[in-house]
Coordinates of C-alpha atoms in Angstrom, one line a residue:
M10 CA 82.1 85.3 92.7
Q11 CA 79.1 87.2 94.0
N12 CA 80.0 90.0 96.6
K13 CA 77.7 89.6 99.6
A14 CA 79.6 92.4 101.5
H15 CA 76.3 94.1 102.6
N16 CA 74.5 90.8 103.6
P17 CA 76.8 88.9 105.8
P18 CA 75.5 85.4 106.7
K19 CA 72.8 85.0 109.2
T20 CA 73.6 84.0 112.7
K21 CA 72.1 80.8 114.1
Q22 CA 70.6 81.4 117.6
K23 CA 72.8 79.4 120.2
S24 CA 71.7 78.5 123.8
I25 CA 72.5 80.7 126.8
A26 CA 74.5 77.5 128.4
E27 CA 76.6 77.2 125.2
L28 CA 77.5 80.7 125.0
M29 CA 78.2 81.4 128.7
G30 CA 80.3 77.9 128.6
W31 CA 82.6 79.2 125.7
L32 CA 83.0 82.6 127.3
W33 CA 83.9 81.0 130.8
R34 CA 86.2 78.4 129.1
G35 CA 87.9 80.7 127.1
Y36 CA 88.0 84.1 128.9
L37 CA 86.8 84.1 132.4
R38 CA 88.3 80.8 133.9
Q39 CA 91.7 82.0 133.8
H40 CA 90.7 84.9 136.2
F41 CA 89.2 82.5 138.7
G42 CA 91.1 83.6 141.5
V43 CA 90.6 87.3 141.3
L44 CA 86.9 86.6 140.5
F45 CA 86.7 84.6 143.7
I46 CA 88.0 87.6 145.8
A47 CA 85.6 89.8 144.1
L48 CA 82.8 87.5 144.9
F49 CA 83.9 87.4 148.5
F50 CA 83.5 91.2 148.7
M51 CA 80.2 91.1 146.9
L52 CA 79.1 88.7 149.7
I53 CA 80.2 91.2 152.5
E54 CA 78.6 94.1 150.3
G55 CA 75.3 92.0 150.1
S56 CA 75.1 91.1 153.8
T57 CA 75.3 94.8 154.8
V58 CA 72.1 95.3 153.3
G59 CA 70.7 92.7 155.4
A60 CA 72.2 94.3 158.5
I61 CA 70.7 97.6 157.5
S62 CA 67.3 96.3 157.3
Y63 CA 67.6 94.3 160.6
M64 CA 68.8 97.5 162.5
M65 CA 65.4 99.2 161.8
K66 CA 63.6 97.3 164.4
P67 CA 65.8 98.4 167.5
M68 CA 66.3 101.8 166.0
F69 CA 62.5 102.2 165.9
D70 CA 61.5 100.2 169.0
T71 CA 64.3 100.7 171.5
V72 CA 65.3 104.1 170.4
F73 CA 62.5 106.0 169.0
V74 CA 59.4 104.3 171.0
Q75 CA 61.2 103.4 174.2
G76 CA 63.5 106.5 174.1
N77 CA 66.6 104.7 175.3
S78 CA 69.5 107.1 175.0
Q79 CA 72.3 104.5 175.5
A80 CA 70.8 102.3 172.9
L81 CA 71.0 105.4 170.5
V82 CA 74.9 105.4 170.8
W83 CA 75.4 101.6 169.8
V84 CA 73.0 101.7 167.1
S85 CA 74.5 104.7 165.5
I86 CA 77.9 103.1 165.7
I87 CA 76.7 100.0 164.2
F88 CA 75.1 101.9 161.2
L89 CA 78.5 103.6 160.8
V90 CA 80.4 100.4 160.8
V91 CA 77.9 98.9 158.6
F92 CA 78.1 101.6 155.9
T93 CA 81.8 101.8 156.1
I94 CA 82.2 98.0 155.4
R95 CA 79.7 98.3 152.6
G96 CA 81.7 101.2 151.1
L97 CA 85.0 99.5 151.3
S98 CA 83.8 96.1 150.2
G99 CA 81.9 98.0 147.0
V100 CA 85.4 99.7 146.0
V101 CA 87.4 96.4 146.2
Q102 CA 85.0 94.4 144.3
K103 CA 84.4 97.1 141.6
V104 CA 88.2 97.4 140.9
L105 CA 88.6 93.8 140.7
L106 CA 85.8 93.3 138.5
S107 CA 87.0 96.3 136.3
R108 CA 90.5 94.5 135.8
I109 CA 88.9 91.1 134.9
S110 CA 86.5 92.9 132.4
Q111 CA 89.1 94.9 130.7
L112 CA 91.7 92.1 130.6
T113 CA 89.0 89.9 129.3
A114 CA 87.7 92.3 126.5
A115 CA 91.2 92.9 125.4
H116 CA 92.1 89.2 125.2
L117 CA 88.8 88.5 123.3
R118 CA 89.5 91.3 120.7
V119 CA 92.9 90.2 120.1
D120 CA 91.9 86.6 119.6
L121 CA 89.3 87.6 117.3
L122 CA 91.5 89.9 115.2
K123 CA 94.1 87.0 115.3
R124 CA 91.4 84.6 113.8
L125 CA 89.8 87.0 111.2
I126 CA 93.5 88.2 109.9
R127 CA 94.0 84.4 108.8
Q128 CA 90.9 84.3 106.9
D129 CA 91.1 84.1 103.0
A130 CA 89.8 86.4 100.5
S131 CA 86.4 84.7 100.1
F132 CA 85.7 85.3 103.7
H133 CA 86.4 88.9 103.6
Q134 CA 84.3 89.4 100.6
T135 CA 81.3 88.1 102.6
H136 CA 82.4 89.9 105.8
P137 CA 83.2 93.6 104.9
P138 CA 85.7 95.7 107.2
G139 CA 83.0 97.7 108.7
Y140 CA 81.2 94.6 109.7
L141 CA 84.0 93.1 111.3
I142 CA 85.1 96.5 113.1
Q143 CA 81.7 96.4 114.5
R144 CA 82.1 92.9 115.9
I145 CA 85.5 93.4 117.4
Q146 CA 84.8 96.8 119.0
S147 CA 81.0 97.2 119.7
D148 CA 79.9 93.4 120.3
V149 CA 83.0 92.7 122.4
G150 CA 82.2 95.9 124.5
S151 CA 78.6 94.8 124.9
V152 CA 79.5 91.4 126.1
N153 CA 81.9 92.7 128.4
A154 CA 79.5 95.1 130.0
V155 CA 76.9 92.4 130.3
W156 CA 79.1 89.7 131.9
R157 CA 80.1 92.3 134.6
A158 CA 76.3 93.0 135.2
I159 CA 75.7 89.2 135.4
I160 CA 78.5 88.7 137.9
T161 CA 77.4 91.5 140.0
G162 CA 73.8 90.4 139.8
A163 CA 74.8 86.7 140.6
G164 CA 77.1 88.1 143.5
R165 CA 76.0 91.1 145.2
D166 CA 72.4 91.2 144.2
F167 CA 71.6 87.7 144.6
I168 CA 73.1 87.4 148.0
S169 CA 71.4 90.8 149.0
L170 CA 68.2 89.2 147.8
I171 CA 68.6 86.0 149.7
I172 CA 69.9 87.9 153.1
L173 CA 66.7 90.3 152.7
L174 CA 64.3 87.7 152.2
G175 CA 65.7 85.9 155.3
V176 CA 65.2 89.0 157.4
A177 CA 61.9 89.3 156.1
I178 CA 60.9 85.8 157.0
N179 CA 62.5 86.1 160.2
I180 CA 60.1 88.8 161.0
D181 CA 56.9 87.2 159.7
W182 CA 56.8 84.6 157.1
R183 CA 53.2 85.4 156.3
W184 CA 54.0 88.8 155.3
T185 CA 56.7 87.5 153.2
L186 CA 54.4 85.2 151.4
V187 CA 51.9 88.0 150.7
M188 CA 54.7 90.2 149.6
L189 CA 55.8 87.6 146.9
V190 CA 52.2 86.6 145.5
G191 CA 52.9 88.3 142.4
V192 CA 56.2 86.5 141.6
P193 CA 54.5 83.5 139.6
L194 CA 52.3 86.1 137.7
A195 CA 55.7 87.6 136.4
F196 CA 57.2 84.5 134.9
L197 CA 55.3 84.5 131.6
P198 CA 55.6 88.3 130.7
I199 CA 59.5 88.2 131.7
F200 CA 60.0 85.2 129.5
S201 CA 58.1 86.7 126.5
G202 CA 60.1 89.9 127.2
Q203 CA 63.4 88.0 126.9
R204 CA 62.6 86.5 123.5
Y205 CA 61.4 89.8 122.2
V206 CA 64.6 91.7 123.3
R207 CA 67.0 88.8 121.9
K208 CA 65.1 89.3 118.5
K209 CA 65.2 93.1 118.4
A210 CA 68.9 93.0 119.9
S211 CA 70.0 90.8 117.3
Q212 CA 68.5 93.2 114.5
A213 CA 70.1 96.2 116.1
R214 CA 73.4 94.4 115.9
D215 CA 73.2 93.4 112.4
L216 CA 72.0 97.2 111.5
G217 CA 74.9 98.5 113.7
A218 CA 77.3 96.5 111.4
T219 CA 75.7 97.9 108.3
L220 CA 76.2 101.3 109.6
A221 CA 79.8 100.8 110.3
T222 CA 80.4 99.2 106.9
R223 CA 78.5 102.4 105.2
L224 CA 80.8 104.7 107.1
D225 CA 83.8 102.6 106.1
E226 CA 82.8 103.1 102.3
I227 CA 82.0 106.6 102.5
F228 CA 85.3 107.7 104.1
H229 CA 87.3 105.4 102.0
G230 CA 85.6 106.8 99.0
I231 CA 85.4 110.4 99.8
V232 CA 87.1 111.7 96.7
P233 CA 84.9 110.2 94.2
I234 CA 81.8 111.1 96.4
K235 CA 82.9 114.7 96.3
L236 CA 83.7 114.7 92.4
N237 CA 80.3 112.9 91.6
N238 CA 78.3 115.1 94.0
L239 CA 77.2 112.3 96.0
E240 CA 77.3 114.0 99.4
R241 CA 73.5 114.2 99.6
Y242 CA 73.0 110.6 98.2
Q243 CA 75.3 108.9 100.6
T244 CA 74.0 111.1 103.6
G245 CA 70.5 110.1 102.7
R246 CA 71.3 106.3 102.6
F247 CA 73.2 106.7 106.0
E248 CA 70.2 108.5 107.4
K249 CA 67.8 105.8 106.3
H250 CA 69.9 103.0 107.9
T251 CA 70.4 105.2 111.0
G252 CA 66.5 105.5 111.4
T253 CA 66.0 101.7 111.1
F254 CA 68.8 101.1 113.6
V255 CA 67.3 103.6 116.2
R256 CA 64.0 102.1 115.9
S257 CA 65.6 98.5 116.7
E258 CA 67.5 99.9 119.6
I259 CA 64.4 101.6 121.1
R260 CA 62.3 98.5 120.8
A261 CA 65.0 96.4 122.4
T262 CA 65.1 98.9 125.2
F263 CA 61.4 98.8 125.6
G264 CA 61.7 95.0 126.1
T265 CA 64.4 95.3 128.6
A266 CA 62.6 98.1 130.5
A267 CA 59.1 96.2 130.3
I268 CA 60.8 93.3 132.4
T269 CA 61.7 95.6 135.3
G270 CA 58.4 97.2 134.8
V271 CA 56.8 93.7 135.6
I272 CA 58.8 93.6 138.7
D273 CA 57.5 97.0 139.8
V274 CA 53.8 96.0 139.2
M275 CA 54.5 92.7 141.1
A276 CA 56.2 94.8 144.1
G277 CA 53.0 97.1 144.1
L278 CA 50.6 94.2 144.7
G279 CA 52.7 92.8 147.3
F280 CA 53.1 96.1 149.1
M281 CA 49.4 96.5 149.2
G282 CA 48.7 93.2 150.5
V283 CA 51.2 93.7 153.4
L284 CA 50.0 97.2 154.2
F285 CA 46.4 95.5 154.7
L286 CA 47.6 92.6 156.8
G287 CA 50.5 94.1 158.7
G288 CA 48.7 97.4 159.3
S289 CA 45.8 95.6 160.9
E290 CA 48.1 93.7 163.1
I291 CA 49.9 96.8 164.2
I292 CA 46.7 98.4 165.1
E293 CA 45.6 95.5 167.1
G294 CA 49.0 95.3 168.9
K295 CA 50.2 92.1 167.5
K296 CA 53.2 93.7 165.7
T297 CA 55.6 96.6 166.7
V298 CA 56.2 99.7 164.6
G299 CA 60.0 98.5 164.5
E300 CA 59.1 95.2 163.2
F301 CA 56.9 96.6 160.5
M302 CA 59.6 98.9 159.7
S303 CA 62.5 96.3 159.6
F304 CA 60.1 94.1 157.4
F305 CA 59.4 97.1 155.1
T306 CA 63.0 98.1 154.7
A307 CA 64.0 94.7 153.9
I308 CA 61.4 93.9 151.1
G309 CA 61.9 97.5 149.9
L310 CA 65.6 97.0 149.4
A311 CA 64.9 93.4 148.1
F312 CA 63.1 94.6 145.2
D313 CA 66.0 96.8 144.1
P314 CA 68.4 93.7 143.5
M315 CA 65.4 91.9 142.1
R316 CA 64.7 94.7 139.6
R317 CA 68.5 94.7 138.8
L318 CA 68.4 90.8 138.4
A319 CA 65.3 91.1 135.9
A320 CA 67.1 93.9 133.9
V321 CA 70.2 91.5 133.6
S322 CA 67.8 88.8 132.1
G323 CA 66.8 91.3 129.5
T324 CA 70.3 93.0 129.3
W325 CA 71.7 89.3 128.7
Q326 CA 69.6 88.9 125.6
V327 CA 71.4 92.0 123.9
A328 CA 74.8 90.4 125.0
A329 CA 73.8 87.1 123.7
A330 CA 72.9 88.5 120.3
A331 CA 76.7 90.0 120.1
L332 CA 78.1 86.8 121.7
E333 CA 76.7 84.8 119.2
R334 CA 78.1 86.6 116.3
L335 CA 81.5 86.6 118.2
K336 CA 81.4 83.0 118.5
E337 CA 80.4 82.4 115.1
L338 CA 83.2 84.4 113.7
M339 CA 85.7 82.5 116.0
D340 CA 84.2 79.2 114.8
A341 CA 84.7 80.1 111.2
P342 CA 87.0 77.5 109.6
I343 CA 90.3 78.7 108.2
L344 CA 90.2 77.4 104.9
L345 CA 93.7 78.4 103.9
A346 CA 96.5 77.1 106.5
S347 CA 99.7 75.6 106.7
P348 CA 100.1 71.8 106.1
A349 CA 100.1 69.6 109.3
E350 CA 103.8 68.5 108.1
P351 CA 105.3 71.3 106.1
V352 CA 108.3 70.9 103.8
A353 CA 111.3 73.4 103.9
A354 CA 110.9 76.6 101.4
P355 CA 113.4 76.3 98.6
T356 CA 116.6 78.2 98.8
G357 CA 118.6 80.0 96.3
L358 CA 117.0 81.6 93.4
P359 CA 113.9 79.9 92.5
D360 CA 111.7 79.6 89.2
V361 CA 108.0 79.4 89.5
A362 CA 105.7 76.9 87.6
L363 CA 102.0 76.5 87.2
T364 CA 100.9 73.2 85.7
G365 CA 97.2 72.7 84.7
V366 CA 95.8 75.3 87.2
T367 CA 92.3 75.9 87.3
L368 CA 90.5 78.4 89.7
R369 CA 87.0 79.2 90.0
Y370 CA 85.1 81.8 92.1
G371 CA 81.6 80.4 92.4
E372 CA 80.6 79.5 88.9
A373 CA 83.2 81.9 87.2
T374 CA 86.3 80.2 86.1
V375 CA 89.3 82.7 86.2
L376 CA 92.2 80.3 85.5
D377 CA 91.4 77.6 83.0
D378 CA 94.0 74.7 83.1
L379 CA 96.8 77.3 83.0
T380 CA 100.3 76.1 82.4
L381 CA 102.9 78.9 83.2
H382 CA 106.7 78.9 83.8
A383 CA 108.9 81.8 85.1
E384 CA 112.5 81.2 84.9
A385 CA 114.8 81.9 87.9
G386 CA 116.4 85.2 87.9
K387 CA 114.5 86.5 85.0
T388 CA 111.6 88.7 84.3
T389 CA 108.5 87.4 83.1
A390 CA 105.7 89.8 82.2
L391 CA 101.9 89.0 82.1
V392 CA 99.7 90.9 79.7
G393 CA 96.0 90.7 78.8
A394 CA 92.6 92.1 79.4
S395 CA 91.1 93.0 82.6
G396 CA 89.8 89.6 83.9
A397 CA 92.2 87.5 81.8
G398 CA 93.5 86.0 85.4
K399 CA 96.8 88.0 85.6
S400 CA 96.2 88.8 89.3
S401 CA 94.7 85.3 90.0
V402 CA 98.3 84.0 89.1
F403 CA 99.8 86.2 91.9
N404 CA 97.0 84.9 94.3
V405 CA 97.7 81.3 93.6
L406 CA 101.4 81.8 94.0
T407 CA 101.2 83.1 97.3
R408 CA 98.3 81.1 98.4
L409 CA 95.7 83.8 99.1
V410 CA 93.4 81.3 97.2
D411 CA 93.9 77.6 96.4
P412 CA 93.2 76.4 93.0
Q413 CA 90.5 73.6 92.4
A414 CA 92.9 72.0 90.0
G415 CA 96.4 71.8 89.0
E416 CA 99.8 72.4 90.9
V417 CA 101.7 75.6 91.8
K418 CA 105.4 75.0 92.4
I419 CA 108.5 77.2 93.5
S420 CA 111.6 75.4 92.5
D421 CA 109.8 72.2 92.3
V422 CA 108.3 72.3 95.9
P423 CA 104.4 72.6 95.8
V424 CA 103.3 76.0 97.5
A425 CA 100.6 74.1 99.2
R426 CA 103.0 72.0 101.3
M427 CA 105.1 74.9 102.6
E428 CA 104.4 76.7 105.8
L429 CA 102.3 79.8 104.7
E430 CA 104.8 82.1 106.6
S431 CA 107.8 80.7 104.8
L432 CA 106.0 80.6 101.5
R433 CA 105.1 84.3 101.7
D434 CA 108.8 85.1 103.0
L435 CA 109.8 84.3 99.4
F436 CA 107.9 87.2 98.0
S437 CA 107.8 91.0 97.9
V438 CA 105.0 92.7 96.1
V439 CA 104.8 96.2 94.8
S440 CA 101.3 97.0 93.3
Q441 CA 99.3 100.0 92.1
E442 CA 97.6 100.5 95.3
A443 CA 100.4 101.3 97.7
L444 CA 99.4 100.1 101.3
L445 CA 100.7 102.6 103.8
F446 CA 99.8 102.6 107.5
D447 CA 98.9 105.7 109.5
E448 CA 102.4 105.7 111.2
T449 CA 105.7 107.3 110.6
L450 CA 107.4 106.8 107.3
R451 CA 110.3 104.8 109.1
D452 CA 107.5 102.4 110.5
N453 CA 106.0 102.0 107.1
I454 CA 109.3 100.7 105.7
L455 CA 110.6 98.7 108.6
L456 CA 107.2 97.2 109.5
G457 CA 108.2 96.3 112.9
R458 CA 112.0 95.2 112.2
T459 CA 114.2 96.3 114.9
D460 CA 117.4 94.8 113.5
I461 CA 117.9 97.7 110.7
S462 CA 120.1 100.6 111.7
D463 CA 119.9 104.1 110.1
A464 CA 123.1 103.4 108.3
D465 CA 121.6 100.0 106.9
L466 CA 118.4 101.9 105.9
Q467 CA 120.3 104.6 104.0
P468 CA 121.1 102.7 100.8
V469 CA 117.7 101.2 100.7
L470 CA 116.2 105.0 100.8
E471 CA 118.6 105.9 98.0
A472 CA 118.0 102.9 95.8
A473 CA 114.1 103.4 96.1
H474 CA 114.5 107.2 95.5
V475 CA 112.8 107.9 98.9
S476 CA 115.8 110.1 99.8
D477 CA 114.9 112.5 97.0
F478 CA 111.8 113.7 98.9
L479 CA 113.0 113.0 102.3
S480 CA 114.4 116.4 103.1
N481 CA 111.3 118.1 102.3
L482 CA 109.1 116.3 105.0
P483 CA 108.8 118.0 108.2
D484 CA 110.3 115.3 110.4
G485 CA 112.1 113.3 107.9
L486 CA 111.7 109.6 108.5
D487 CA 109.7 110.2 111.7
T488 CA 107.0 112.1 109.7
L489 CA 103.5 110.8 110.0
V490 CA 102.2 109.7 106.6
G491 CA 98.5 110.0 107.4
P492 CA 95.9 107.2 106.8
R493 CA 96.6 105.1 103.8
G494 CA 99.6 107.5 103.3
S495 CA 97.5 110.4 102.4
A496 CA 100.3 113.0 103.3
L497 CA 102.4 111.6 100.5
S498 CA 101.8 112.0 96.7
G499 CA 101.2 108.7 94.6
G500 CA 104.7 108.3 93.5
Q501 CA 106.1 108.9 97.0
R502 CA 104.0 106.2 98.2
Q503 CA 105.2 103.9 95.5
R504 CA 108.8 104.7 96.3
V505 CA 108.1 103.8 100.0
V506 CA 106.5 100.4 99.2
I507 CA 109.6 99.7 96.9
A508 CA 112.0 100.5 99.9
R509 CA 110.1 98.1 101.9
A510 CA 110.5 95.6 99.2
L511 CA 114.1 96.2 98.9
L512 CA 114.4 95.6 102.8
R513 CA 112.7 92.4 102.6
N514 CA 115.3 91.3 100.1
T515 CA 113.3 88.3 99.0
P516 CA 114.1 86.0 95.9
I517 CA 110.8 86.5 94.1
L518 CA 109.3 89.9 93.2
L519 CA 105.8 90.4 92.1
L520 CA 104.8 93.9 90.4
D521 CA 101.2 94.6 89.8
E522 CA 100.6 97.6 87.8
A523 CA 103.2 99.4 89.9
T524 CA 103.2 102.6 87.8
S525 CA 99.9 102.6 86.2
A526 CA 98.6 105.4 88.4
L527 CA 101.6 107.7 88.1
D528 CA 102.4 110.9 86.0
A529 CA 105.4 110.7 83.4
Q530 CA 108.0 112.1 85.9
S531 CA 106.9 109.9 88.8
E532 CA 106.8 106.8 86.5
K533 CA 110.3 107.4 85.5
I534 CA 111.6 107.7 88.8
V535 CA 109.5 104.7 90.2
Q536 CA 110.6 102.7 87.0
S537 CA 114.2 103.3 87.9
A538 CA 113.6 102.1 91.4
L539 CA 111.8 99.0 90.5
E540 CA 114.6 98.0 87.7
K541 CA 117.2 98.1 90.7
L542 CA 114.8 95.9 92.8
A543 CA 114.4 93.4 90.1
G544 CA 118.0 92.9 89.7
G545 CA 119.0 89.3 90.7
R546 CA 115.5 88.2 91.6
T547 CA 112.9 86.1 89.8
T548 CA 110.3 88.7 88.8
L549 CA 106.8 88.6 87.4
V550 CA 105.2 91.6 86.4
I551 CA 101.4 92.5 85.5
A552 CA 101.3 95.4 83.0
H553 CA 98.9 97.1 80.7
R554 CA 101.2 99.8 79.4
L555 CA 103.6 97.7 77.1
S556 CA 106.4 100.4 77.3
T557 CA 107.2 99.2 80.8
I558 CA 107.8 95.6 79.9
Q559 CA 109.7 95.6 76.5
N560 CA 112.9 94.5 78.1
A561 CA 111.3 91.6 79.9
D562 CA 113.0 88.2 79.4
R563 CA 109.6 86.7 78.7
I564 CA 106.0 88.0 77.9
V565 CA 103.1 85.8 78.6
V566 CA 99.9 87.0 76.8
M567 CA 96.9 85.7 78.7
D568 CA 93.2 85.6 77.7
R569 CA 90.0 84.1 79.6
G570 CA 92.3 82.4 82.1
Q571 CA 94.7 80.8 79.5
V572 CA 98.0 81.5 78.1
V573 CA 97.6 82.3 74.4
D574 CA 100.9 83.5 73.4
S575 CA 104.4 83.9 74.9
G576 CA 107.9 84.9 73.9
T577 CA 110.1 88.1 73.8
H578 CA 109.1 91.5 72.7
D579 CA 110.8 91.1 69.4
E580 CA 109.4 87.5 68.9
L581 CA 105.8 88.5 69.6
L582 CA 105.9 91.5 67.2
A583 CA 107.5 89.2 64.6
R584 CA 104.7 86.6 65.1
G585 CA 102.0 89.2 64.5
G586 CA 99.4 88.1 67.2
I587 CA 97.5 89.9 69.7
Y588 CA 100.6 91.4 71.5
A589 CA 101.6 92.8 68.1
D590 CA 98.3 94.5 67.6
L591 CA 98.4 96.1 70.9
Y592 CA 101.8 97.2 70.5
R593 CA 101.2 99.0 67.1
L594 CA 98.1 100.5 68.6
Q595 CA 99.8 101.9 71.7
F596 CA 102.8 103.3 69.8
Q597 CA 101.2 104.9 66.6
S598 CA 103.3 107.6 65.1
G599 CA 106.0 106.9 67.8
K600 CA 103.9 108.0 70.7
E601 CA 101.4 106.2 73.2
V602 CA 97.6 106.8 72.3
I603 CA 96.5 104.9 75.2
D604 CA 95.8 106.9 78.3
R605 CA 97.1 105.8 81.8
K606 CA 93.9 104.0 82.8
G607 CA 94.5 101.6 79.6
T608 CA 91.2 102.9 77.6
A609 CA 91.3 103.8 74.2
A610 CA 92.3 107.3 73.4
L611 CA 92.2 107.0 69.6
A612 CA 91.7 109.9 67.1
P613 CA 88.3 109.8 65.3
H614 CA 90.2 109.5 62.0
M615 CA 93.2 107.1 62.9
P616 CA 94.7 105.5 59.6
K617 CA 94.3 101.9 59.0
V618 CA 96.9 99.6 60.3
D619 CA 97.8 96.3 58.5
G620 CA 94.3 96.8 56.8
R621 CA 92.4 96.7 60.1
E622 CA 89.8 99.4 60.7
P623 CA 90.6 101.6 63.6
G624 CA 87.2 100.5 65.2
I625 CA 88.5 96.9 65.6
L626 CA 91.8 98.3 67.2
R627 CA 89.5 100.4 69.5
R628 CA 87.8 97.3 70.6
L629 CA 91.0 95.3 71.0
A630 CA 92.4 98.2 73.4
V631 CA 89.3 98.4 75.5
R632 CA 89.3 94.5 76.0
F633 CA 93.0 93.8 76.6
L634 CA 94.1 97.3 78.2
G635 CA 91.1 97.4 80.7

């Protein structure tokens, strides 16, 4: 299937009502009680702004102009009370909003991870890790910050604006009309600015995801980058993407700032008109200085929340771009799920059967009408070229992917009819990529289990040969293994994974090139642990190195998604097919001549084998051994 990791699907623009409705129903509504209390204190805080502007009239007319010393005392006390109430209400509403916002963001992040972690492999091929990390961390953070700004704007700022305009109208409604004369002129540029911000913010969000993906690839591939002298190349690519991202962010910021700039221009026009009209009335004695100062303060304070409300409209476009992506990920269908009415998983030692299984990735067929049977309690090995379909057999068995045709059964129970969790509880998997987490060695073996004591764990550690190196670790089982187990060697990581599989104690064991990347000494130890692990289980093994599967009960040779031969090691040698050719090739002169990656390492003058030229054998080796 074509990998679109760096080109995730385009997001369709959704309406503000749809996005806010989704956010409210899913995450904000459950905090309605606390939100109501916060809005109440916002109302109080917003009202104090109106009281401050209103008190300007007695302060100027009664105290300053008339010189009333008694009025000075009560006016001063009122100002102290108003500012105290404003400060306390501001603290309460900020703490309450912070609580709601943090809980909401945490809830959204957890829900998003729950959804994404259930998606199948095809989804994760088109949505790389960096992209998803950006969505969970950055986009949720953006939405969280903006909805707080929206609620604050809708609460404190909107209330403040209404009260301040009420004070202004109470003093002189004509002055208020003159002050707001520029408002209609601001609608068109503000609307255009919002569309511009939405577009640029959307681009910035996608570019941010691209940067996160690039960093994820760089740090996961740091060793080959160094070995191939790619530091400058990778830095240059990252710098190019960063430059594009910076330009998009600056343009989005310009759009948001332009919206508030329009408000400032509108305010300037209004102030100019009021100064001409009000100033002439004060000179003529029709209005007092206190009335003008009260009006001027109310309008001056009103433009501050008006600017913030306008800024919120621009900032909301940034959040909308992030929220669209979050909602799209949450709405993405789960293609692989448990059936509505699952059947019970089989008990006892199961066999495994694939009948007429066809699996396609796009137009590429990886399993072609495949029929395969692995007997209960026995070891079945799969050999064949890279791309022959061996790993795909494991994938359809564990329902990492569903085939387009055919049936997969475990002890006559179709895997598609089992609950996913119950199905996967039947398997333990040991692969060439030993997945460890940046936690302690104990945590990596237990994987959250709390019912295992150190006494129960000890036999597992010994059987997996983990105890062989445990004493060399600074903190024993409590030693941190580092990112992806980087503090351990390859052989040590494999033994930890084997210990994990032993502890799971499942009836089916899947081994996928478990020793292919190890040196000879580590391979011997790991192979011994694997033999103990396979005892009493139905085991399927993928192997390129034929030395590891000679004792398998049955060896299945695959080519282009089909079974082309099968039998025991001796039967396949006697039959003289592909397996026999590969065996002779690997064990010329009593030693392996294929390196650990499965590529040909033949001498230039290798003698003929059964009349075949070395060139043919070399091509066979490359084809069937990777």
